[in-house]
Tab-separated table of N, CA, C and O and ligand atoms in Angstrom:
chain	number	residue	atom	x	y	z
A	1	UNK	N	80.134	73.105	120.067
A	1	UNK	CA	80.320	72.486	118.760
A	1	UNK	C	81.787	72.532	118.356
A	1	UNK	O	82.430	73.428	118.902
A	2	UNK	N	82.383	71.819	117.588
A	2	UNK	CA	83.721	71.741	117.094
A	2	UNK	C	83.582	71.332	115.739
A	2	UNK	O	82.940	70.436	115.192
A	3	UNK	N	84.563	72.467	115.231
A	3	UNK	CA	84.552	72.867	113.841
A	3	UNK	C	85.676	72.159	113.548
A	3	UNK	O	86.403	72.023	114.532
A	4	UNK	N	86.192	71.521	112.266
A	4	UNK	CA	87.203	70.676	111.984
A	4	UNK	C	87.519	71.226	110.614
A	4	UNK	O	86.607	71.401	109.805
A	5	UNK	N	88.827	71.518	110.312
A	5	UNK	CA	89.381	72.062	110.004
A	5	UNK	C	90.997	71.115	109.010
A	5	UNK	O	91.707	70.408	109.726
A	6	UNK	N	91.231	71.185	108.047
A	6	UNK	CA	92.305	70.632	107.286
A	6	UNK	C	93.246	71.605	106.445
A	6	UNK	O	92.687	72.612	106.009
A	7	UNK	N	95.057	71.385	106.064
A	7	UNK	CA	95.320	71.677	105.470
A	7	UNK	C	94.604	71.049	103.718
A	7	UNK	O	93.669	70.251	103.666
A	8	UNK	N	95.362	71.682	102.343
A	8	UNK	CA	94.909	70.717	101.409
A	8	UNK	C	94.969	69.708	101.377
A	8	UNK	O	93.935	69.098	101.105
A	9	UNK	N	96.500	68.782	101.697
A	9	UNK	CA	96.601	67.158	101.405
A	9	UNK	C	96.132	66.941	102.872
A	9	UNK	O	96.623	65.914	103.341
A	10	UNK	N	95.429	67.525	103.616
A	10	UNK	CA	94.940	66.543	105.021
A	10	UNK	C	95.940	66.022	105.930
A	10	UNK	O	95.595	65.314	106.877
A	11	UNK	N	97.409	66.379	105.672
A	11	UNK	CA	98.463	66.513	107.256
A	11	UNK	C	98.021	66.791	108.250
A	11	UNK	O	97.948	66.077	109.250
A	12	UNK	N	97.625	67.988	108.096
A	12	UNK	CA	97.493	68.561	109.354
A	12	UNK	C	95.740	68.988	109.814
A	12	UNK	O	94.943	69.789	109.326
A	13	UNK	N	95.683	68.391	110.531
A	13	UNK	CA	93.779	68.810	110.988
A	13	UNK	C	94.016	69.896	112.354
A	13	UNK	O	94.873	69.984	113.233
A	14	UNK	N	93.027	70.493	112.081
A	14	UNK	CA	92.585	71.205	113.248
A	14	UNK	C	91.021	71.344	113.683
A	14	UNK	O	89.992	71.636	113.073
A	15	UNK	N	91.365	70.958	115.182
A	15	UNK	CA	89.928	70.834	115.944
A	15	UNK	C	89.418	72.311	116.953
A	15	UNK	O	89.816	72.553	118.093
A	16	UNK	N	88.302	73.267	116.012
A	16	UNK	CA	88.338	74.081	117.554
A	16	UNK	C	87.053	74.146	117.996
A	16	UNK	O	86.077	74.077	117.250
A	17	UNK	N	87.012	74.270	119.136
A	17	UNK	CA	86.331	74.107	120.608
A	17	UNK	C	85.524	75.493	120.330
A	17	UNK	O	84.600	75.258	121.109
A	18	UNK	N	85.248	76.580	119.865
A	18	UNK	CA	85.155	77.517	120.043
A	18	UNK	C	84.063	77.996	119.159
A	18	UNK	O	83.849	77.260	118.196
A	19	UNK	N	83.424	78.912	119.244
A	19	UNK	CA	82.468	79.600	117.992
A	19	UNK	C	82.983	80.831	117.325
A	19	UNK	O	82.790	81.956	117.787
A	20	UNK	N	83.702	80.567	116.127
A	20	UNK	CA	84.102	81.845	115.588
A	20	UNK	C	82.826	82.858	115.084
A	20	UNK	O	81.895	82.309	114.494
A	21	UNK	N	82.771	84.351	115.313
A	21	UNK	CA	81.959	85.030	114.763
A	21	UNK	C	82.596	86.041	113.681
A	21	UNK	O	81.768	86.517	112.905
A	22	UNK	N	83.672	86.367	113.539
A	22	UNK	CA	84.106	87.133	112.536
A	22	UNK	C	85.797	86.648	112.463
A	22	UNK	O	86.539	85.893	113.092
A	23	UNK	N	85.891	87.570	111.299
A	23	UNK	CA	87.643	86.718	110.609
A	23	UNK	C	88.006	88.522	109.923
A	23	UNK	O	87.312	89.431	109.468
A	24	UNK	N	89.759	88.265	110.247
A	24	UNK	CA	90.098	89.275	110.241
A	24	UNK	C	91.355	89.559	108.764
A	24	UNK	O	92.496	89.145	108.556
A	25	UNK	N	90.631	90.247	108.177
A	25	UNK	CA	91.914	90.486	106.406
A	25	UNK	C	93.083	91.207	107.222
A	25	UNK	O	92.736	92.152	107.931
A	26	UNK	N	94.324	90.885	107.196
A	26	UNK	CA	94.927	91.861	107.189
A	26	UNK	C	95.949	92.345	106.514
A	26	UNK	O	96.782	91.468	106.291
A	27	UNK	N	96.164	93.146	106.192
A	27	UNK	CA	97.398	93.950	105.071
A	27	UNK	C	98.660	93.943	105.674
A	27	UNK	O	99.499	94.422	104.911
A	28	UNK	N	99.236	93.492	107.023
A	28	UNK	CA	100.910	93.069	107.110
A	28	UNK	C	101.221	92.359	106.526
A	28	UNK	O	100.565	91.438	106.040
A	29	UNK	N	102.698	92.683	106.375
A	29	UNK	CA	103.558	92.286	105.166
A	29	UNK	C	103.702	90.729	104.894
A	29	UNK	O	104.164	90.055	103.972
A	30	UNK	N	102.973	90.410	106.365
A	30	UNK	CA	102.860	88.527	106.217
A	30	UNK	C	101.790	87.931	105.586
A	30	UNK	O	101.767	87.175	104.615
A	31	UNK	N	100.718	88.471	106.419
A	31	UNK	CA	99.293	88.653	106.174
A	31	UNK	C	99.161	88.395	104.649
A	31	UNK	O	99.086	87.388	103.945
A	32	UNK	N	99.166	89.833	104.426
A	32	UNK	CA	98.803	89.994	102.682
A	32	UNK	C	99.385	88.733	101.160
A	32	UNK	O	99.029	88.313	100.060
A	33	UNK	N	100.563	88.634	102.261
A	33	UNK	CA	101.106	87.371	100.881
A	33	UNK	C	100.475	86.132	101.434
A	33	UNK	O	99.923	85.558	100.495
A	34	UNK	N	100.303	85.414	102.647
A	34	UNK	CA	99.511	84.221	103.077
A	34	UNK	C	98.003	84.450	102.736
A	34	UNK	O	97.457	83.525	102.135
A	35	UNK	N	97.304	85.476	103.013
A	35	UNK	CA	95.888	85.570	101.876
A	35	UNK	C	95.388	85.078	103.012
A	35	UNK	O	94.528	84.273	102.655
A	36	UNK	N	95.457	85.116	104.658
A	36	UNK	CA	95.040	83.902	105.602
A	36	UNK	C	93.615	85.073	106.182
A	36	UNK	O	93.763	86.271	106.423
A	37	UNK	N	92.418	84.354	106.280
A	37	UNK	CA	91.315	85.332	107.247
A	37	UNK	C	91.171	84.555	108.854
A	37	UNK	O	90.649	83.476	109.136
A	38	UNK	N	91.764	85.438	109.629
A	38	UNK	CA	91.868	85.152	110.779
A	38	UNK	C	90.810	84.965	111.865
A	38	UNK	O	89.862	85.741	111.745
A	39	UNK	N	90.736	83.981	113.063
A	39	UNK	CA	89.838	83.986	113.987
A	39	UNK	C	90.369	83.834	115.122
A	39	UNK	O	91.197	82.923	115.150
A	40	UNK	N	90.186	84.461	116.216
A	40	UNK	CA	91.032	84.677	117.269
A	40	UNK	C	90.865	83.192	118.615
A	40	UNK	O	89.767	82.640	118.682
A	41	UNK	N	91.677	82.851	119.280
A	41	UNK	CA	90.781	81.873	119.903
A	41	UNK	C	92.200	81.693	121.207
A	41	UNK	O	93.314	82.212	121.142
A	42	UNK	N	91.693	80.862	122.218
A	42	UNK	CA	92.561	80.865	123.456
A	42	UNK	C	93.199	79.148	122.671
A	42	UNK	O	92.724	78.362	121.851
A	43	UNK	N	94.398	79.204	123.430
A	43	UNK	CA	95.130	77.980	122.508
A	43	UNK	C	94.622	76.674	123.292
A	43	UNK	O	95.262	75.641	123.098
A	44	UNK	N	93.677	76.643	124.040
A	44	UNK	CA	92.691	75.732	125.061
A	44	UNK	C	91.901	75.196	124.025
A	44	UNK	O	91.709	73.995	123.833
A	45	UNK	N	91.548	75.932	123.508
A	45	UNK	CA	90.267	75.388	122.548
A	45	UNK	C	91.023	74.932	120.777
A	45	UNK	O	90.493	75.133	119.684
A	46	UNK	N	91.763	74.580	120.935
A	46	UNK	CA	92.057	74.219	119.136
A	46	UNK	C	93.188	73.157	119.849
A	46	UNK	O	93.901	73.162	120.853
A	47	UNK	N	92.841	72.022	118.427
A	47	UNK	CA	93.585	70.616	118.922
A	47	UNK	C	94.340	70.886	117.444
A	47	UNK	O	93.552	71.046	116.512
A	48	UNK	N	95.468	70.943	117.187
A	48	UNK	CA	96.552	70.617	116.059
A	48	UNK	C	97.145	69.373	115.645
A	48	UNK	O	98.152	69.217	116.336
A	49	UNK	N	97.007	68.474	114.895
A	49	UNK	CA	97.530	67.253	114.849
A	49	UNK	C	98.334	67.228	113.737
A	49	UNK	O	97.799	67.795	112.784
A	50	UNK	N	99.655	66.684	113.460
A	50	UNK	CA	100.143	66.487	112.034
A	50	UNK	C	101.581	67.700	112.454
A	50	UNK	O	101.804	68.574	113.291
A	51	UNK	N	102.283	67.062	111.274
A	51	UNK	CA	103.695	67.491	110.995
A	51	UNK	C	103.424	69.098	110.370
A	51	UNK	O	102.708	69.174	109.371
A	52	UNK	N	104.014	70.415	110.978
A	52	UNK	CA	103.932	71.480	110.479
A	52	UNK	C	105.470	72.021	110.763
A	52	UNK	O	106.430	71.453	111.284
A	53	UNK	N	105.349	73.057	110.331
A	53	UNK	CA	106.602	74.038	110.064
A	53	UNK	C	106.410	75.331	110.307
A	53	UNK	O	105.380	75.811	109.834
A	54	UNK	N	107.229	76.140	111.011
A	54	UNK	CA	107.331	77.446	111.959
A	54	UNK	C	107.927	78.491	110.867
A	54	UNK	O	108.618	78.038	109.954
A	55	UNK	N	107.666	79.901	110.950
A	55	UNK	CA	108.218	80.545	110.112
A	55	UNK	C	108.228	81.601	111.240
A	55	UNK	O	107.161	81.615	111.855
A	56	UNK	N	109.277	82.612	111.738
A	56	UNK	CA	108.924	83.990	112.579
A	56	UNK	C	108.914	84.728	111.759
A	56	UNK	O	108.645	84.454	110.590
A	57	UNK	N	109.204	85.831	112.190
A	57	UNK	CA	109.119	87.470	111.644
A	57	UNK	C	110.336	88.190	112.447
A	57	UNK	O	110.794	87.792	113.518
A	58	UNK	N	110.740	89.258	111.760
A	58	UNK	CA	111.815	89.813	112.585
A	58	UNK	C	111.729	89.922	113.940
A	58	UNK	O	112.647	89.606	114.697
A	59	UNK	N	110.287	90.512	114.411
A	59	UNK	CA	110.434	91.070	115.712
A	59	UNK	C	109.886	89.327	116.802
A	59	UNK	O	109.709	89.373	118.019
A	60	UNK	N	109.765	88.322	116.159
A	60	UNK	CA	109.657	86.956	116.726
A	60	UNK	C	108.762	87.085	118.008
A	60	UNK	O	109.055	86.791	119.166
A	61	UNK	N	107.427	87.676	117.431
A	61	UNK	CA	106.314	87.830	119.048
A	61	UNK	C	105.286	86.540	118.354
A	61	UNK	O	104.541	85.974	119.153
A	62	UNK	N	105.256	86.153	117.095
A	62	UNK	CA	104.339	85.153	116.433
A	62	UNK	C	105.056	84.166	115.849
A	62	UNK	O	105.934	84.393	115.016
A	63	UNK	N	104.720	82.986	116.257
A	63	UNK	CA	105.175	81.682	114.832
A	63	UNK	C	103.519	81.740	113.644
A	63	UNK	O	102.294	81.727	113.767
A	64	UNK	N	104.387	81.795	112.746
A	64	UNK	CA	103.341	81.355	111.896
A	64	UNK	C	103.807	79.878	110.777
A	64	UNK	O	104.696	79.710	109.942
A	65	UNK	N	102.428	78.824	111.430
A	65	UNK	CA	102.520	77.563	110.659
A	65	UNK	C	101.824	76.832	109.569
A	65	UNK	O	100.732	76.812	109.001
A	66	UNK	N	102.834	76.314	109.551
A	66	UNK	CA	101.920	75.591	107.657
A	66	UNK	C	102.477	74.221	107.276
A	66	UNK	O	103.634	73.879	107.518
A	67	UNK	N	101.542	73.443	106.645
A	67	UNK	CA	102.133	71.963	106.063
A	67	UNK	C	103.347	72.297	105.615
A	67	UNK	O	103.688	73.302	104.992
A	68	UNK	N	104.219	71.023	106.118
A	68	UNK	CA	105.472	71.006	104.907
A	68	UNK	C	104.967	70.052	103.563
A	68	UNK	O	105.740	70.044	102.605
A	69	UNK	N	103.998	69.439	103.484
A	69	UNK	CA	103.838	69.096	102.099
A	69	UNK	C	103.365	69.778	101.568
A	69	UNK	O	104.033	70.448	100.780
A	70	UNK	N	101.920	70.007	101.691
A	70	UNK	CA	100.900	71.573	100.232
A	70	UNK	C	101.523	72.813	100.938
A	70	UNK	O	101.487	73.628	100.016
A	71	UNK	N	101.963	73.335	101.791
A	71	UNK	CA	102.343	74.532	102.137
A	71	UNK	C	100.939	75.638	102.694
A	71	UNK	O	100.857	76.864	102.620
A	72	UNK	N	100.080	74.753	103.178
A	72	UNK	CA	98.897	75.868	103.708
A	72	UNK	C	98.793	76.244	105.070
A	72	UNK	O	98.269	75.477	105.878
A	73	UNK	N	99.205	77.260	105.376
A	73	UNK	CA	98.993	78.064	106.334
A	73	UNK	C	98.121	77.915	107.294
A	73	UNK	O	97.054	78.512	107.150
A	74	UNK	N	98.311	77.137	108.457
A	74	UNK	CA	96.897	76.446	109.079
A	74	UNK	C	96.298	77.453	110.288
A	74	UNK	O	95.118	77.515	110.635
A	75	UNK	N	97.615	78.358	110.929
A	75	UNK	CA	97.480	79.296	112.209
A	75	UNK	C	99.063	79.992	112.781
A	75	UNK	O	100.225	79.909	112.385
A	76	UNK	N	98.472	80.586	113.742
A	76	UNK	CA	99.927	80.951	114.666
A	76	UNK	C	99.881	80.987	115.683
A	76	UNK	O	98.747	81.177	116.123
A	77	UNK	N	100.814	80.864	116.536
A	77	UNK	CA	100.685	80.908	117.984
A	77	UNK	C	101.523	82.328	118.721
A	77	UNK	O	102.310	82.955	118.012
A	78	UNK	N	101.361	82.622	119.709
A	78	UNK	CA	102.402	83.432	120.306
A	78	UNK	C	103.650	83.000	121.128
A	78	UNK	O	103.667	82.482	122.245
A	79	UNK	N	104.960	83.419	120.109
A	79	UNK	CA	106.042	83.031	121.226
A	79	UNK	C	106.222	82.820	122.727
A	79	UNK	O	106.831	81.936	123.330
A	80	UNK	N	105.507	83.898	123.179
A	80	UNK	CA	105.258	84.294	124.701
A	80	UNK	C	104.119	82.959	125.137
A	80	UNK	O	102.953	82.960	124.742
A	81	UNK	N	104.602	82.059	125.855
A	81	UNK	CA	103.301	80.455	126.062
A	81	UNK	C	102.617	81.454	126.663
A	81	UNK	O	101.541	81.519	126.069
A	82	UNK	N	102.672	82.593	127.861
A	82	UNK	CA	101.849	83.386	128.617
A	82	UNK	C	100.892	84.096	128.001
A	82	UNK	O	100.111	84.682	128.750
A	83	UNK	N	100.662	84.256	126.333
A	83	UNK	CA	99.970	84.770	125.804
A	83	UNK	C	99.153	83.779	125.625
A	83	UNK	O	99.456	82.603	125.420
A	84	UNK	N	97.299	84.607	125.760
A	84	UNK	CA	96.388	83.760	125.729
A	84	UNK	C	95.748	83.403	124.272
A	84	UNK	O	94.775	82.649	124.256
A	85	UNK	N	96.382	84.039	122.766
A	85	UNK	CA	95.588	84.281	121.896
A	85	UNK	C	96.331	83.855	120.797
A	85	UNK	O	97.541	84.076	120.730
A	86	UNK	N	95.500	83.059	119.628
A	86	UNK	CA	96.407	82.623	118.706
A	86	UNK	C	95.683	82.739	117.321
A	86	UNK	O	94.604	82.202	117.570
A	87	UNK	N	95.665	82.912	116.731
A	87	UNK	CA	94.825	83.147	115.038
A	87	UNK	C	94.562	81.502	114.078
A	87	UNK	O	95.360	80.677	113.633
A	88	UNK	N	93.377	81.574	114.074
A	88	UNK	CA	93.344	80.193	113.004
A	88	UNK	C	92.721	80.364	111.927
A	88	UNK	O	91.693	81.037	111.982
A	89	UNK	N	93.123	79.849	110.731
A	89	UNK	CA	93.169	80.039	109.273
A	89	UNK	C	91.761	80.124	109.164
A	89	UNK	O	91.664	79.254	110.029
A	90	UNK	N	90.674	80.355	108.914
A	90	UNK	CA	89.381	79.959	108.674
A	90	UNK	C	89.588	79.683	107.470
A	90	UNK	O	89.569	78.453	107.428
A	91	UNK	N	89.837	80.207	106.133
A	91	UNK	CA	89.972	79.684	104.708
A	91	UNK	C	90.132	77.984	104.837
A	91	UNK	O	89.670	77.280	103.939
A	92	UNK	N	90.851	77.349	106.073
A	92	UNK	CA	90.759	75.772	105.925
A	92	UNK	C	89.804	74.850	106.765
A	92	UNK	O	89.955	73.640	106.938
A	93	UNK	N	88.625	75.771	107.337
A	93	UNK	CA	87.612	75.015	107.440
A	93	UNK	C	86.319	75.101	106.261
A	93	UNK	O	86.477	75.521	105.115
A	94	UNK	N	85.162	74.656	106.774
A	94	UNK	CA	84.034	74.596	105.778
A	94	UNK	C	83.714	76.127	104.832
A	94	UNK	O	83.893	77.205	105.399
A	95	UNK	N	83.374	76.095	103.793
A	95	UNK	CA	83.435	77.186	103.001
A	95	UNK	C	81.935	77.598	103.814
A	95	UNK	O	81.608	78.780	103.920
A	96	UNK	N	81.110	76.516	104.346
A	96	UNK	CA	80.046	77.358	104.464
A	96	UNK	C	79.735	78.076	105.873
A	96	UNK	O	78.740	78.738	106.168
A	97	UNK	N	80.947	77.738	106.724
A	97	UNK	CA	81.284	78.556	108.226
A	97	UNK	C	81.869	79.924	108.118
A	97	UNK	O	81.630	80.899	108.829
A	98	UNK	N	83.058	79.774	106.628
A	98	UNK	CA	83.203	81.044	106.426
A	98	UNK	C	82.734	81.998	105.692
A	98	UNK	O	83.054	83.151	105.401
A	99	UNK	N	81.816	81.187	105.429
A	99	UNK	CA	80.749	82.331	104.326
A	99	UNK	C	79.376	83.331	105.456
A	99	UNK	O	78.460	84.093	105.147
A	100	UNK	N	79.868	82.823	106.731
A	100	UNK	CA	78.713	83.131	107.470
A	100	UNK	C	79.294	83.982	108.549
A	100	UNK	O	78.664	84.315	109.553
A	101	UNK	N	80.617	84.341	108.273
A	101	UNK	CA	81.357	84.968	109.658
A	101	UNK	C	81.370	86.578	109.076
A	101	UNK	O	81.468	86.566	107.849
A	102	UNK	N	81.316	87.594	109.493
A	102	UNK	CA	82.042	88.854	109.403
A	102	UNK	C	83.305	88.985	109.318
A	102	UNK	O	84.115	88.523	110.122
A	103	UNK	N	83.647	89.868	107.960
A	103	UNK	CA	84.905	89.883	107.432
A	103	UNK	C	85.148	91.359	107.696
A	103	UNK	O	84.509	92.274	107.176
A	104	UNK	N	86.441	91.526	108.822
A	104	UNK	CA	86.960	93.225	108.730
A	104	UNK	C	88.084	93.155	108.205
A	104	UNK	O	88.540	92.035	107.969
A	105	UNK	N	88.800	94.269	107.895
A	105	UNK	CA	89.675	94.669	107.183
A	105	UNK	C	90.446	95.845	108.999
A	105	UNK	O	90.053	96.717	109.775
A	106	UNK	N	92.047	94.724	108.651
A	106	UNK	CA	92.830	95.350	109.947
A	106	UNK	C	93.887	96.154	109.413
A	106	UNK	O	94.890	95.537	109.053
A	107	UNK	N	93.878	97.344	109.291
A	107	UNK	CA	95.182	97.747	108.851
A	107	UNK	C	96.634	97.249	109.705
A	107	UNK	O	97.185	97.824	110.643
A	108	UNK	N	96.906	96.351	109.217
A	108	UNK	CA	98.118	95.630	110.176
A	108	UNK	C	99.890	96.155	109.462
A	108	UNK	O	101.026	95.803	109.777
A	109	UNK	N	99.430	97.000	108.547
A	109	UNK	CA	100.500	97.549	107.632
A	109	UNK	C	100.920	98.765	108.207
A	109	UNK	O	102.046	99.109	107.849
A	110	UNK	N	100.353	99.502	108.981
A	110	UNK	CA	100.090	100.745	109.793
A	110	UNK	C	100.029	100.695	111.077
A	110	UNK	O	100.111	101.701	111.782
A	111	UNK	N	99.847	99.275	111.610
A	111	UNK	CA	99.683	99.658	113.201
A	111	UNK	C	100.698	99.569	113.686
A	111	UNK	O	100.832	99.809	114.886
B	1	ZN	ZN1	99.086	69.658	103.838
């Protein structure tokens, strides 16, 4: 099944291939201000379409992207292409996919 996925003004869609079962809160210093609940997935399975914008972090192991028009946070990828794993926003698919996933709490402020 493929879950479809939008920023707010609809730039940017995302298609994934995949079955998310849980989404992850986390409290890093990025995390916590983007408000984003994460789902882990191989970058095989999610199709990205539309104009976005890259933001790193000091230590530059993640891009994290978002519309340049509404500014919503759609996913990230890993700098490293050799990395198999990338995080996608669930907050911008169906409210009723994410009302059905398991929500943990990652201390990402601490690890
Ligand atoms: Zn947008």
């Amino acid at each position: 099944m493929i879950h479809r996925g939008s920023c707010h003004c609809g730039a940017v869609t995302l298609e994934l291939a995949d079955t998310p079962h849980e989404v992850c809160d986390c409290n890093c210093s990025v995390c916590r201000r983007l408000g984003a609940l994460w789902s882990y997935h191989s970058p095989a399975k999610l199709r990205i379409e539309g104009e976005r914008v890259g933001y790193q972090t000091g230590d530059k192991v993640l891009t994290f992207w978002h519309c340049p028009h509404c500014g919503c946070t759609t996913h990230w990828s890993p700098v490293d292409p050799a990395q198999d794993r990338m995080g996608v926003n669930m907050r911008l698919f169906s409210p009723d996919l994410l009302a059905g996933l398991r929500r943990y709490a990652y201390d990402g402020a601490r690890a």
